[in-house]
């Protein structure tokens, strides 16, 4: 009886994931290759690649895909460089003003994005970072870094310090312990952080438009003008692209993680 309940729970969970995450993407893809498919018809009568032809006929699309991936990956890497030591320090050490530091790290997601963008725009102008991909990468740190620190801190909080002490007892140095003991044990948090940061960076339109000045074209910069059009097939095609980018990033990130684990476990 317990076995059956477990199987039933797994089936419900799997079905829910399919309905919430897979089915919408499949429907959007069918919509993008259909012609005149609308409610209440349960299937399209005609299929056409016209929407995808319209999308890839736009010369800015390939450039925007490259810029979007470059910005997203850069934001993920910089988040790790800042968030990992910050989260480790907040989790492992007690110091005066720790609560204030945590509150300051969460402030960017509590303040309206537009207010932050307008204030940072003036700073970026003085630094000469407006209308440049560097400025867009830096501004994307504001809505992503608080989440990265929060997720990684939770990962370090769940990790017992005994593992690091045991490694030190066996003669491993601080850096060896970190890369061969700590990092493998917090891989679930690293995986979640990378995907979350990439998705947040991918969805930024206002920050990119203000700091990029329309010269740094990411996928949202091209997508939103089409979104206001009446061509539902093209909108569905762009939506599929948005859904596929995080999936592709996750696949590559999983390959990087497996490669890293293989290297550190290799005798």
mmCIF file with all atom_site columns, C-alpha atoms in Angstrom, residues 3-151:
data_model
loop_
_atom_site.group_PDB
_atom_site.id
_atom_site.type_symbol
_atom_site.label_atom_id
_atom_site.label_alt_id
_atom_site.label_comp_id
_atom_site.label_asym_id
_atom_site.label_entity_id
_atom_site.label_seq_id
_atom_site.pdbx_PDB_ins_code
_atom_site.Cartn_x
_atom_site.Cartn_y
_atom_site.Cartn_z
_atom_site.occupancy
_atom_site.B_iso_or_equiv
_atom_site.pdbx_formal_charge
_atom_site.auth_seq_id
_atom_site.auth_comp_id
_atom_site.auth_asym_id
_atom_site.auth_atom_id
_atom_site.pdbx_PDB_model_num
ATOM 1   C CA . UNK A 1 3   ? 4.556   1.487  -2.399  1.00 0.00 ? 3   UNK A CA 1
ATOM 2   C CA . UNK A 1 4   ? 1.407   2.299  -4.363  1.00 0.00 ? 4   UNK A CA 1
ATOM 3   C CA . UNK A 1 5   ? 1.018   5.658  -2.633  1.00 0.00 ? 5   UNK A CA 1
ATOM 4   C CA . UNK A 1 6   ? 4.604   6.525  -3.438  1.00 0.00 ? 6   UNK A CA 1
ATOM 5   C CA . UNK A 1 7   ? 4.122   5.600  -7.085  1.00 0.00 ? 7   UNK A CA 1
ATOM 6   C CA . UNK A 1 8   ? 0.897   7.592  -7.225  1.00 0.00 ? 8   UNK A CA 1
ATOM 7   C CA . UNK A 1 9   ? 2.580   10.638 -5.700  1.00 0.00 ? 9   UNK A CA 1
ATOM 8   C CA . UNK A 1 10  ? 5.418   10.375 -8.213  1.00 0.00 ? 10  UNK A CA 1
ATOM 9   C CA . UNK A 1 11  ? 2.935   10.076 -11.071 1.00 0.00 ? 11  UNK A CA 1
ATOM 10  C CA . UNK A 1 12  ? 1.032   13.161 -9.885  1.00 0.00 ? 12  UNK A CA 1
ATOM 11  C CA . UNK A 1 13  ? 4.250   15.137 -9.499  1.00 0.00 ? 13  UNK A CA 1
ATOM 12  C CA . UNK A 1 14  ? 5.485   14.074 -12.942 1.00 0.00 ? 14  UNK A CA 1
ATOM 13  C CA . UNK A 1 15  ? 2.137   14.887 -14.555 1.00 0.00 ? 15  UNK A CA 1
ATOM 14  C CA . UNK A 1 16  ? 2.060   18.295 -12.872 1.00 0.00 ? 16  UNK A CA 1
ATOM 15  C CA . UNK A 1 17  ? 5.561   19.108 -14.150 1.00 0.00 ? 17  UNK A CA 1
ATOM 16  C CA . UNK A 1 18  ? 4.561   18.092 -17.673 1.00 0.00 ? 18  UNK A CA 1
ATOM 17  C CA . UNK A 1 19  ? 1.432   20.257 -17.577 1.00 0.00 ? 19  UNK A CA 1
ATOM 18  C CA . UNK A 1 20  ? 3.206   23.265 -16.073 1.00 0.00 ? 20  UNK A CA 1
ATOM 19  C CA . UNK A 1 21  ? 6.505   23.285 -17.951 1.00 0.00 ? 21  UNK A CA 1
ATOM 20  C CA . UNK A 1 22  ? 6.457   21.037 -21.023 1.00 0.00 ? 22  UNK A CA 1
ATOM 21  C CA . UNK A 1 23  ? 2.910   21.391 -22.337 1.00 0.00 ? 23  UNK A CA 1
ATOM 22  C CA . UNK A 1 24  ? 3.002   25.224 -22.705 1.00 0.00 ? 24  UNK A CA 1
ATOM 23  C CA . UNK A 1 25  ? 6.218   25.027 -24.744 1.00 0.00 ? 25  UNK A CA 1
ATOM 24  C CA . UNK A 1 26  ? 4.764   22.304 -26.975 1.00 0.00 ? 26  UNK A CA 1
ATOM 25  C CA . UNK A 1 27  ? 1.594   24.343 -27.521 1.00 0.00 ? 27  UNK A CA 1
ATOM 26  C CA . UNK A 1 28  ? 3.615   27.464 -28.351 1.00 0.00 ? 28  UNK A CA 1
ATOM 27  C CA . UNK A 1 29  ? 5.720   25.511 -30.836 1.00 0.00 ? 29  UNK A CA 1
ATOM 28  C CA . UNK A 1 30  ? 2.612   24.122 -32.562 1.00 0.00 ? 30  UNK A CA 1
ATOM 29  C CA . UNK A 1 31  ? 1.189   27.646 -32.627 1.00 0.00 ? 31  UNK A CA 1
ATOM 30  C CA . UNK A 1 32  ? 4.380   28.940 -34.248 1.00 0.00 ? 32  UNK A CA 1
ATOM 31  C CA . UNK A 1 33  ? 4.200   26.402 -37.098 1.00 0.00 ? 33  UNK A CA 1
ATOM 32  C CA . UNK A 1 34  ? 0.441   26.562 -37.612 1.00 0.00 ? 34  UNK A CA 1
ATOM 33  C CA . UNK A 1 35  ? -1.707  28.833 -39.727 1.00 0.00 ? 35  UNK A CA 1
ATOM 34  C CA . UNK A 1 36  ? -4.867  30.371 -38.292 1.00 0.00 ? 36  UNK A CA 1
ATOM 35  C CA . UNK A 1 37  ? -5.069  28.086 -35.257 1.00 0.00 ? 37  UNK A CA 1
ATOM 36  C CA . UNK A 1 38  ? -7.421  29.566 -32.676 1.00 0.00 ? 38  UNK A CA 1
ATOM 37  C CA . UNK A 1 39  ? -9.801  28.560 -29.913 1.00 0.00 ? 39  UNK A CA 1
ATOM 38  C CA . UNK A 1 40  ? -11.928 26.405 -29.796 1.00 0.00 ? 40  UNK A CA 1
ATOM 39  C CA . UNK A 1 41  ? -10.216 24.290 -32.483 1.00 0.00 ? 41  UNK A CA 1
ATOM 40  C CA . UNK A 1 42  ? -8.266  21.526 -30.772 1.00 0.00 ? 42  UNK A CA 1
ATOM 41  C CA . UNK A 1 43  ? -5.729  21.167 -33.588 1.00 0.00 ? 43  UNK A CA 1
ATOM 42  C CA . UNK A 1 44  ? -4.487  23.349 -36.459 1.00 0.00 ? 44  UNK A CA 1
ATOM 43  C CA . UNK A 1 45  ? -5.780  22.698 -39.959 1.00 0.00 ? 45  UNK A CA 1
ATOM 44  C CA . UNK A 1 46  ? -2.668  23.962 -41.738 1.00 0.00 ? 46  UNK A CA 1
ATOM 45  C CA . UNK A 1 47  ? 1.020   24.085 -40.926 1.00 0.00 ? 47  UNK A CA 1
ATOM 46  C CA . UNK A 1 48  ? 3.480   26.711 -42.080 1.00 0.00 ? 48  UNK A CA 1
ATOM 47  C CA . UNK A 1 49  ? 7.026   27.812 -41.251 1.00 0.00 ? 49  UNK A CA 1
ATOM 48  C CA . UNK A 1 50  ? 6.192   31.402 -42.172 1.00 0.00 ? 50  UNK A CA 1
ATOM 49  C CA . UNK A 1 51  ? 6.611   32.664 -38.589 1.00 0.00 ? 51  UNK A CA 1
ATOM 50  C CA . UNK A 1 52  ? 10.109  31.200 -38.270 1.00 0.00 ? 52  UNK A CA 1
ATOM 51  C CA . UNK A 1 53  ? 11.023  32.607 -41.671 1.00 0.00 ? 53  UNK A CA 1
ATOM 52  C CA . UNK A 1 54  ? 9.893   36.051 -40.517 1.00 0.00 ? 54  UNK A CA 1
ATOM 53  C CA . UNK A 1 55  ? 11.941  35.734 -37.339 1.00 0.00 ? 55  UNK A CA 1
ATOM 54  C CA . UNK A 1 56  ? 15.182  34.601 -38.961 1.00 0.00 ? 56  UNK A CA 1
ATOM 55  C CA . UNK A 1 57  ? 14.755  37.080 -41.793 1.00 0.00 ? 57  UNK A CA 1
ATOM 56  C CA . UNK A 1 58  ? 15.372  39.776 -39.206 1.00 0.00 ? 58  UNK A CA 1
ATOM 57  C CA . UNK A 1 59  ? 19.147  40.448 -39.427 1.00 0.00 ? 59  UNK A CA 1
ATOM 58  C CA . UNK A 1 60  ? 19.254  41.521 -35.785 1.00 0.00 ? 60  UNK A CA 1
ATOM 59  C CA . UNK A 1 61  ? 18.053  38.143 -34.479 1.00 0.00 ? 61  UNK A CA 1
ATOM 60  C CA . UNK A 1 62  ? 21.337  36.240 -34.751 1.00 0.00 ? 62  UNK A CA 1
ATOM 61  C CA . UNK A 1 63  ? 23.228  39.168 -33.253 1.00 0.00 ? 63  UNK A CA 1
ATOM 62  C CA . UNK A 1 64  ? 20.730  39.470 -30.404 1.00 0.00 ? 64  UNK A CA 1
ATOM 63  C CA . UNK A 1 65  ? 21.020  35.752 -29.627 1.00 0.00 ? 65  UNK A CA 1
ATOM 64  C CA . UNK A 1 66  ? 24.795  36.057 -29.400 1.00 0.00 ? 66  UNK A CA 1
ATOM 65  C CA . UNK A 1 67  ? 24.601  39.145 -27.190 1.00 0.00 ? 67  UNK A CA 1
ATOM 66  C CA . UNK A 1 68  ? 21.914  37.570 -24.983 1.00 0.00 ? 68  UNK A CA 1
ATOM 67  C CA . UNK A 1 69  ? 23.983  34.449 -24.352 1.00 0.00 ? 69  UNK A CA 1
ATOM 68  C CA . UNK A 1 70  ? 27.179  36.456 -23.818 1.00 0.00 ? 70  UNK A CA 1
ATOM 69  C CA . UNK A 1 71  ? 25.479  38.769 -21.316 1.00 0.00 ? 71  UNK A CA 1
ATOM 70  C CA . UNK A 1 72  ? 23.727  35.901 -19.506 1.00 0.00 ? 72  UNK A CA 1
ATOM 71  C CA . UNK A 1 73  ? 26.858  33.769 -19.144 1.00 0.00 ? 73  UNK A CA 1
ATOM 72  C CA . UNK A 1 74  ? 28.938  36.769 -18.054 1.00 0.00 ? 74  UNK A CA 1
ATOM 73  C CA . UNK A 1 75  ? 26.349  37.715 -15.439 1.00 0.00 ? 75  UNK A CA 1
ATOM 74  C CA . UNK A 1 76  ? 26.328  34.144 -14.112 1.00 0.00 ? 76  UNK A CA 1
ATOM 75  C CA . UNK A 1 77  ? 30.131  34.032 -13.813 1.00 0.00 ? 77  UNK A CA 1
ATOM 76  C CA . UNK A 1 78  ? 30.379  37.432 -12.115 1.00 0.00 ? 78  UNK A CA 1
ATOM 77  C CA . UNK A 1 79  ? 27.589  36.451 -9.739  1.00 0.00 ? 79  UNK A CA 1
ATOM 78  C CA . UNK A 1 80  ? 29.583  33.394 -8.716  1.00 0.00 ? 80  UNK A CA 1
ATOM 79  C CA . UNK A 1 81  ? 32.733  35.460 -8.193  1.00 0.00 ? 81  UNK A CA 1
ATOM 80  C CA . UNK A 1 82  ? 30.875  37.804 -5.838  1.00 0.00 ? 82  UNK A CA 1
ATOM 81  C CA . UNK A 1 83  ? 28.140  35.645 -4.340  1.00 0.00 ? 83  UNK A CA 1
ATOM 82  C CA . UNK A 1 84  ? 30.159  32.536 -3.410  1.00 0.00 ? 84  UNK A CA 1
ATOM 83  C CA . UNK A 1 85  ? 32.607  34.278 -1.024  1.00 0.00 ? 85  UNK A CA 1
ATOM 84  C CA . UNK A 1 86  ? 29.842  36.584 0.248   1.00 0.00 ? 86  UNK A CA 1
ATOM 85  C CA . UNK A 1 87  ? 27.470  33.714 0.964   1.00 0.00 ? 87  UNK A CA 1
ATOM 86  C CA . UNK A 1 88  ? 30.252  31.660 2.549   1.00 0.00 ? 88  UNK A CA 1
ATOM 87  C CA . UNK A 1 89  ? 31.215  34.531 4.862   1.00 0.00 ? 89  UNK A CA 1
ATOM 88  C CA . UNK A 1 90  ? 27.594  35.194 5.849   1.00 0.00 ? 90  UNK A CA 1
ATOM 89  C CA . UNK A 1 91  ? 27.029  31.516 6.540   1.00 0.00 ? 91  UNK A CA 1
ATOM 90  C CA . UNK A 1 92  ? 30.240  30.619 8.349   1.00 0.00 ? 92  UNK A CA 1
ATOM 91  C CA . UNK A 1 93  ? 31.170  33.745 10.311  1.00 0.00 ? 93  UNK A CA 1
ATOM 92  C CA . UNK A 1 94  ? 29.494  35.991 12.855  1.00 0.00 ? 94  UNK A CA 1
ATOM 93  C CA . UNK A 1 95  ? 30.503  39.635 12.814  1.00 0.00 ? 95  UNK A CA 1
ATOM 94  C CA . UNK A 1 96  ? 29.151  43.001 13.810  1.00 0.00 ? 96  UNK A CA 1
ATOM 95  C CA . UNK A 1 97  ? 26.687  44.396 11.298  1.00 0.00 ? 97  UNK A CA 1
ATOM 96  C CA . UNK A 1 98  ? 25.985  41.031 9.664   1.00 0.00 ? 98  UNK A CA 1
ATOM 97  C CA . UNK A 1 99  ? 22.252  41.718 9.576   1.00 0.00 ? 99  UNK A CA 1
ATOM 98  C CA . UNK A 1 100 ? 22.836  45.106 7.965   1.00 0.00 ? 100 UNK A CA 1
ATOM 99  C CA . UNK A 1 101 ? 25.010  43.529 5.257   1.00 0.00 ? 101 UNK A CA 1
ATOM 100 C CA . UNK A 1 102 ? 22.336  40.933 4.491   1.00 0.00 ? 102 UNK A CA 1
ATOM 101 C CA . UNK A 1 103 ? 19.671  43.649 4.321   1.00 0.00 ? 103 UNK A CA 1
ATOM 102 C CA . UNK A 1 104 ? 21.799  45.756 1.961   1.00 0.00 ? 104 UNK A CA 1
ATOM 103 C CA . UNK A 1 105 ? 22.326  42.767 -0.315  1.00 0.00 ? 105 UNK A CA 1
ATOM 104 C CA . UNK A 1 106 ? 18.559  42.321 -0.584  1.00 0.00 ? 106 UNK A CA 1
ATOM 105 C CA . UNK A 1 107 ? 17.798  46.005 -1.251  1.00 0.00 ? 107 UNK A CA 1
ATOM 106 C CA . UNK A 1 108 ? 18.070  45.890 -5.080  1.00 0.00 ? 108 UNK A CA 1
ATOM 107 C CA . UNK A 1 109 ? 15.085  43.534 -5.322  1.00 0.00 ? 109 UNK A CA 1
ATOM 108 C CA . UNK A 1 110 ? 13.022  45.572 -2.858  1.00 0.00 ? 110 UNK A CA 1
ATOM 109 C CA . UNK A 1 111 ? 13.409  48.877 -4.720  1.00 0.00 ? 111 UNK A CA 1
ATOM 110 C CA . UNK A 1 112 ? 11.531  49.428 -8.015  1.00 0.00 ? 112 UNK A CA 1
ATOM 111 C CA . UNK A 1 113 ? 13.704  48.524 -10.994 1.00 0.00 ? 113 UNK A CA 1
ATOM 112 C CA . UNK A 1 114 ? 12.946  51.779 -12.810 1.00 0.00 ? 114 UNK A CA 1
ATOM 113 C CA . UNK A 1 115 ? 14.172  53.855 -9.875  1.00 0.00 ? 115 UNK A CA 1
ATOM 114 C CA . UNK A 1 116 ? 17.425  51.896 -9.758  1.00 0.00 ? 116 UNK A CA 1
ATOM 115 C CA . UNK A 1 117 ? 17.909  52.100 -13.514 1.00 0.00 ? 117 UNK A CA 1
ATOM 116 C CA . UNK A 1 118 ? 17.453  55.869 -13.696 1.00 0.00 ? 118 UNK A CA 1
ATOM 117 C CA . UNK A 1 119 ? 19.864  56.423 -10.826 1.00 0.00 ? 119 UNK A CA 1
ATOM 118 C CA . UNK A 1 120 ? 22.452  54.021 -12.235 1.00 0.00 ? 120 UNK A CA 1
ATOM 119 C CA . UNK A 1 121 ? 22.079  55.550 -15.687 1.00 0.00 ? 121 UNK A CA 1
ATOM 120 C CA . UNK A 1 122 ? 23.702  58.782 -14.549 1.00 0.00 ? 122 UNK A CA 1
ATOM 121 C CA . UNK A 1 123 ? 26.557  56.854 -12.962 1.00 0.00 ? 123 UNK A CA 1
ATOM 122 C CA . UNK A 1 124 ? 27.033  54.760 -16.082 1.00 0.00 ? 124 UNK A CA 1
ATOM 123 C CA . UNK A 1 125 ? 27.172  57.926 -18.226 1.00 0.00 ? 125 UNK A CA 1
ATOM 124 C CA . UNK A 1 126 ? 29.941  59.352 -16.043 1.00 0.00 ? 126 UNK A CA 1
ATOM 125 C CA . UNK A 1 127 ? 31.856  56.068 -16.258 1.00 0.00 ? 127 UNK A CA 1
ATOM 126 C CA . UNK A 1 128 ? 31.349  55.778 -20.008 1.00 0.00 ? 128 UNK A CA 1
ATOM 127 C CA . UNK A 1 129 ? 29.530  52.452 -19.729 1.00 0.00 ? 129 UNK A CA 1
ATOM 128 C CA . UNK A 1 130 ? 26.241  53.386 -21.375 1.00 0.00 ? 130 UNK A CA 1
ATOM 129 C CA . UNK A 1 131 ? 25.400  51.921 -24.795 1.00 0.00 ? 131 UNK A CA 1
ATOM 130 C CA . UNK A 1 132 ? 27.963  49.190 -24.152 1.00 0.00 ? 132 UNK A CA 1
ATOM 131 C CA . UNK A 1 133 ? 27.620  45.517 -23.358 1.00 0.00 ? 133 UNK A CA 1
ATOM 132 C CA . UNK A 1 134 ? 29.819  45.976 -20.263 1.00 0.00 ? 134 UNK A CA 1
ATOM 133 C CA . UNK A 1 135 ? 27.318  48.403 -18.772 1.00 0.00 ? 135 UNK A CA 1
ATOM 134 C CA . UNK A 1 136 ? 24.433  46.003 -19.478 1.00 0.00 ? 136 UNK A CA 1
ATOM 135 C CA . UNK A 1 137 ? 26.285  43.144 -17.775 1.00 0.00 ? 137 UNK A CA 1
ATOM 136 C CA . UNK A 1 138 ? 26.982  45.261 -14.704 1.00 0.00 ? 138 UNK A CA 1
ATOM 137 C CA . UNK A 1 139 ? 23.392  46.531 -14.434 1.00 0.00 ? 139 UNK A CA 1
ATOM 138 C CA . UNK A 1 140 ? 22.086  42.950 -14.641 1.00 0.00 ? 140 UNK A CA 1
ATOM 139 C CA . UNK A 1 141 ? 23.957  42.233 -11.420 1.00 0.00 ? 141 UNK A CA 1
ATOM 140 C CA . UNK A 1 142 ? 21.465  44.350 -9.488  1.00 0.00 ? 142 UNK A CA 1
ATOM 141 C CA . UNK A 1 143 ? 18.420  42.073 -9.874  1.00 0.00 ? 143 UNK A CA 1
ATOM 142 C CA . UNK A 1 144 ? 20.444  38.837 -9.851  1.00 0.00 ? 144 UNK A CA 1
ATOM 143 C CA . UNK A 1 145 ? 23.086  39.145 -7.122  1.00 0.00 ? 145 UNK A CA 1
ATOM 144 C CA . UNK A 1 146 ? 20.639  39.200 -4.159  1.00 0.00 ? 146 UNK A CA 1
ATOM 145 C CA . UNK A 1 147 ? 19.074  35.930 -5.295  1.00 0.00 ? 147 UNK A CA 1
ATOM 146 C CA . UNK A 1 148 ? 22.483  34.351 -5.902  1.00 0.00 ? 148 UNK A CA 1
ATOM 147 C CA . UNK A 1 149 ? 23.699  35.246 -2.412  1.00 0.00 ? 149 UNK A CA 1
ATOM 148 C CA . UNK A 1 150 ? 20.467  34.017 -0.841  1.00 0.00 ? 150 UNK A CA 1
ATOM 149 C CA . UNK A 1 151 ? 20.447  30.656 -2.608  1.00 0.00 ? 151 UNK A CA 1
#
